[in-house]
Coordinates of C-alpha atoms and ligand atoms in Angstrom, one line a residue:
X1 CA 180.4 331.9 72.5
X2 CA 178.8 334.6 70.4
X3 CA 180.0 338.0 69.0
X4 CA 177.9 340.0 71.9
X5 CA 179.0 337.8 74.4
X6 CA 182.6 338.0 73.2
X7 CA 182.6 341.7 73.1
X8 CA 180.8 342.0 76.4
X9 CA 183.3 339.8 78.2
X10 CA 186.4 341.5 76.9
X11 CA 185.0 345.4 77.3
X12 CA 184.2 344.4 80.9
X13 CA 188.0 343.1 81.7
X14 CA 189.3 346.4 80.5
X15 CA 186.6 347.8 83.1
X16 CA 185.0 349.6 79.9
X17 CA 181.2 350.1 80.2
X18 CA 178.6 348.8 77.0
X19 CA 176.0 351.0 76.4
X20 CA 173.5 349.4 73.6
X21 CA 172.0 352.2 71.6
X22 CA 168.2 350.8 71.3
X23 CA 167.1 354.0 68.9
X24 CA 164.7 352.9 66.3
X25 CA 165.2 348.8 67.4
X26 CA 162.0 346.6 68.6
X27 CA 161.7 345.1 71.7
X28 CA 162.4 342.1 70.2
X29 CA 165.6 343.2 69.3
X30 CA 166.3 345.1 72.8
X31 CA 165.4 341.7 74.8
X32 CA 167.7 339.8 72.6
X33 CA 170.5 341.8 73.4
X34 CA 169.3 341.7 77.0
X35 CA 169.2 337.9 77.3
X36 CA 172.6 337.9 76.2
X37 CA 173.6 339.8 79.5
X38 CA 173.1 343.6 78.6
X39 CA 171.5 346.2 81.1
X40 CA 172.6 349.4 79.7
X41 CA 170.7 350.6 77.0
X42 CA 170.6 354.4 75.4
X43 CA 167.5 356.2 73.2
X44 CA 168.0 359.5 71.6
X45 CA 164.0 360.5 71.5
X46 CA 161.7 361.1 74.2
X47 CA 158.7 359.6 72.9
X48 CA 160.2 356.6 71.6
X49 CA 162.2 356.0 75.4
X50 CA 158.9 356.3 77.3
X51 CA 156.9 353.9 75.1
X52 CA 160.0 351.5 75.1
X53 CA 160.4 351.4 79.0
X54 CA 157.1 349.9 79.9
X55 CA 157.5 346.9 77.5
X56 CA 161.2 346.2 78.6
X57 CA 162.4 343.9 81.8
X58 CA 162.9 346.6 85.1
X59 CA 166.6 346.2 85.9
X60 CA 167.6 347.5 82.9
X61 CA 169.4 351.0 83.0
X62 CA 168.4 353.6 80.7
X63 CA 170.5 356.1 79.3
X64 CA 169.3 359.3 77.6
X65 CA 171.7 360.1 75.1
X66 CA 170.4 362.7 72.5
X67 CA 169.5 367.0 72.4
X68 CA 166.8 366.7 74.7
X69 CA 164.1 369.7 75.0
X70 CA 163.4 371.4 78.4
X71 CA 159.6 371.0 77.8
X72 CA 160.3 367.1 77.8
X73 CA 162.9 367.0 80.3
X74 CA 160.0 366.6 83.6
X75 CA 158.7 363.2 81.4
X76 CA 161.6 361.1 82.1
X77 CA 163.6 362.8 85.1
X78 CA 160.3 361.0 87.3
X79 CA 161.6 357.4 85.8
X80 CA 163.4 355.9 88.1
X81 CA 165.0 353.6 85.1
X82 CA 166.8 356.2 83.9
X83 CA 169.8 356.2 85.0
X84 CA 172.3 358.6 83.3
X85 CA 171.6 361.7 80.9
X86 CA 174.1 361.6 79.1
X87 CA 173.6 364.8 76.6
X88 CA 173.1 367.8 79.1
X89 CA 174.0 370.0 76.3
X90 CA 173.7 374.3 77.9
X91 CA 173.2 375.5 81.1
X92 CA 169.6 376.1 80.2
X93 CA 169.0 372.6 80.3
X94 CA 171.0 372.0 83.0
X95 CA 168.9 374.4 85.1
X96 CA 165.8 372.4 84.2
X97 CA 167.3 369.2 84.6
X98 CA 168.0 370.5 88.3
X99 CA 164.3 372.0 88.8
X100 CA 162.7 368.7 87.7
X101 CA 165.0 366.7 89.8
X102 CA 164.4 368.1 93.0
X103 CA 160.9 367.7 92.3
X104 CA 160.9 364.6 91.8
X105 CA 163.4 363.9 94.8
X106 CA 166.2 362.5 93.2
X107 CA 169.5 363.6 92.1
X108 CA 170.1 363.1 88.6
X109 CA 173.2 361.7 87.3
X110 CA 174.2 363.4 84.0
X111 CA 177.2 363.8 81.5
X112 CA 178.0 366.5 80.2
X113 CA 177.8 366.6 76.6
X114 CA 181.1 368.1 74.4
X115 CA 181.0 369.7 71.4
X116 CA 185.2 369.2 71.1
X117 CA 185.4 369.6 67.5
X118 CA 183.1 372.2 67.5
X119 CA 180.7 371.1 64.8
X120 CA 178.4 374.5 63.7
X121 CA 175.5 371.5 63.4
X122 CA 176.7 369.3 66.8
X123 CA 174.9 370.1 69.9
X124 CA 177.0 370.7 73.6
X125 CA 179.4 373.0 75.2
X126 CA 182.1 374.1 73.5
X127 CA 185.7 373.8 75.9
X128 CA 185.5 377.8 77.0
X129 CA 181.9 377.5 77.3
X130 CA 181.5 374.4 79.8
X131 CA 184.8 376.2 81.7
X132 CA 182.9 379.2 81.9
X133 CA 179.6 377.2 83.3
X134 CA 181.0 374.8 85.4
X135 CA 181.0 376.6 88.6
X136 CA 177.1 377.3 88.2
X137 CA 176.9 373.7 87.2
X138 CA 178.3 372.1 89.9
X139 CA 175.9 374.5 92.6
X140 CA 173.0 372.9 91.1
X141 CA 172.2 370.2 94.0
X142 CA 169.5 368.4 91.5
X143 CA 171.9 367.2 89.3
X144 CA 175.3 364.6 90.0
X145 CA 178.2 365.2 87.2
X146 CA 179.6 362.3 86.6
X147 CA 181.9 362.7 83.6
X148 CA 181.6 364.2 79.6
X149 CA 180.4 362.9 76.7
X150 CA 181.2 363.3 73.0
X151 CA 180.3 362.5 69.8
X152 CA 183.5 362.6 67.3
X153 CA 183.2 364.1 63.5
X154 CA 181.9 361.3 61.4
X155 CA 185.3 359.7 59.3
X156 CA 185.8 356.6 57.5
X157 CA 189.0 356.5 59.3
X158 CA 189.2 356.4 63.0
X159 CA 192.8 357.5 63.6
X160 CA 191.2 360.7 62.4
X161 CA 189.7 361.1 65.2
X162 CA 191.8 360.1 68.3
X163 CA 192.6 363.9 68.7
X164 CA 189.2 364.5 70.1
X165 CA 188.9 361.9 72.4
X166 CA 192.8 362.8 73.3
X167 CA 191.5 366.3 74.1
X168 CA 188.2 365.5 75.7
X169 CA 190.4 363.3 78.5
X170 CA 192.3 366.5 78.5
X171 CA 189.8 368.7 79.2
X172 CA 187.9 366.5 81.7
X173 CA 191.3 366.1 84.1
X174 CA 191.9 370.4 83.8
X175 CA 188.3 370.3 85.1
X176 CA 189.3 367.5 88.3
X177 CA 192.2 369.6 88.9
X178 CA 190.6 372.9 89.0
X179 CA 186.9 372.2 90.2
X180 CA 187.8 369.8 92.5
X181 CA 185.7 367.2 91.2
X182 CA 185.6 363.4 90.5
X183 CA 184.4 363.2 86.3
X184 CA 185.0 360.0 86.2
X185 CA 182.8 358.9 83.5
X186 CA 184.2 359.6 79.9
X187 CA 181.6 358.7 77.0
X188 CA 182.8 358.6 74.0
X189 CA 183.2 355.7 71.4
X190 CA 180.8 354.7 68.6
X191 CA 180.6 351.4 66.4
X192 CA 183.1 353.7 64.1
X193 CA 185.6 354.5 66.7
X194 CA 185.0 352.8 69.8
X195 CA 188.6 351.1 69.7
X196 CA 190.7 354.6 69.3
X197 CA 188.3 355.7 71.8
X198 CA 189.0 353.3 74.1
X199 CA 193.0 353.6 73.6
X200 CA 192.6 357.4 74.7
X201 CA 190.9 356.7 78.1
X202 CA 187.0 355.9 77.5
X203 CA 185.2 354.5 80.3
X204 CA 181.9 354.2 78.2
X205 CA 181.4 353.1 74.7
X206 CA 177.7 353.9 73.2
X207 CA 177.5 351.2 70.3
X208 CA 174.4 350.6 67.8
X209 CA 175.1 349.4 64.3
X210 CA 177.5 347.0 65.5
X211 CA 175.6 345.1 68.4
X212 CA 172.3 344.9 66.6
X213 CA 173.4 344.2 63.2
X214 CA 172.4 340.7 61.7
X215 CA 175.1 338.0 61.4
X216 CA 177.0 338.7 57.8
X217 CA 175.1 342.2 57.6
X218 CA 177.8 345.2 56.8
X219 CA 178.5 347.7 59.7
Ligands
LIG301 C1 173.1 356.4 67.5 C2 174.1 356.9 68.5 C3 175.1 356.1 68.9 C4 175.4 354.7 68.3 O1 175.9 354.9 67.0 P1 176.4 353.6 66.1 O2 177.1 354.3 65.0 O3 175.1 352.9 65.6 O4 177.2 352.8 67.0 C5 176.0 356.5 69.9 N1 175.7 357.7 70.5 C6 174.7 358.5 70.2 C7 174.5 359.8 70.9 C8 173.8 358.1 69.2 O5 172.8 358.9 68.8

């Protein structure tokens, strides 16, 4: 069995959820992946996500995953293969996300995205900040919540790190317990970290470098 396979098989018995991040692969690359059983895949720019999801079989399940402008936001809330946007990052864009939504007759599962080690260049809501929002969030009938997302500090040493997925869980169950809410998506996990991640309650892992690296390549 190969490495995808492998890690596929075992993420799936722990009932963790692979998301392949496709940014700046070919489709060649993408339907490899696929072939190999994949149907989650994430993109981080606009244009590149709607050229890619022409070329690309139809049951996959896009994820949008990076700071995503309002101007864009009507482009790819009318795909119906996106699935999850996973980087709702202010209210602003929540609102819009919302607007275009019920335009487009859907309700739009989204994540909402964390800025837990508050990073002056990191996009998302800072803890106080998505506390203070959430009750205006959760009136907006165009959009379904379905967890958080983060991205943790970039560190050679993933132990580093486990605090901010520790405290993201954190902060998602003082949000189930006060707003009454399910959350029960957690994103957070990269080809860095995903293990720690994992150990401290992830539900999705987003993964690049290490699915679409060549054999022998480094990660
Ligand atoms: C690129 C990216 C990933 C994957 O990162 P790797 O280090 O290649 O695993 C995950 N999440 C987001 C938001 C990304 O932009």
């Amino acid at each position: 069995m190969n490495r995808v396979k492998e890690k596929l098989n075992s993420l799936t018995n722990k009932g963790v959820q692979l998301i392949a991040v496709s940014k700046g692969r070919t489709e060649e690359e993408i339907r490899t992946l696929y072939d190999q059983g994949i149907r989650d895949f994430g993109e981080n720019r606009v244009q590149e996500f709607l050229a890619k999801v022409p070329l690309l079989p139809e049951d996959i399940r896009w994820h949008f995953v990076g700071h995503l402008q309002r101007n864009k936001v009507k482009s790819i809330v009318q795909l119906p293969q996106l699935a999850l946007i996973q980087s709702v990052d202010s209210l602003r864009l929540a609102e819009k996300i919302h607007q275009e939504a019920q335009k487009a007759h859907r309700q739009m599962p989204v994540l909402l995205q964390v800025n837990i080690a508050r990073e002056p260049q990191k996009y998302g809501f800072s803890p106080e900040s998505l506390l203070e929002a959430f009750s205006e969030l959760q009136t907006m009938s165009g959009l379904r919540i379905k967890g958080l997302m983060m991205m943790a500090p970039f560190t050679e040493e993933p132990e580093e790190v486990r605090r901010y997925f520790r405290a993201t869980r954190e902060l998602a169950q003082s949000l189930r317990a006060e707003k009454q809410i399910a959350l029960e998506e957690l994103s957070m996990g990269m080809s860095q970290d995903y293990q720690v991640a994992m150990e401290e309650g992830s539900t999705m892992i987003r993964l690049g470098r290490i699915l679409f690296q060549k054999e022998g390549e480094d990660v």
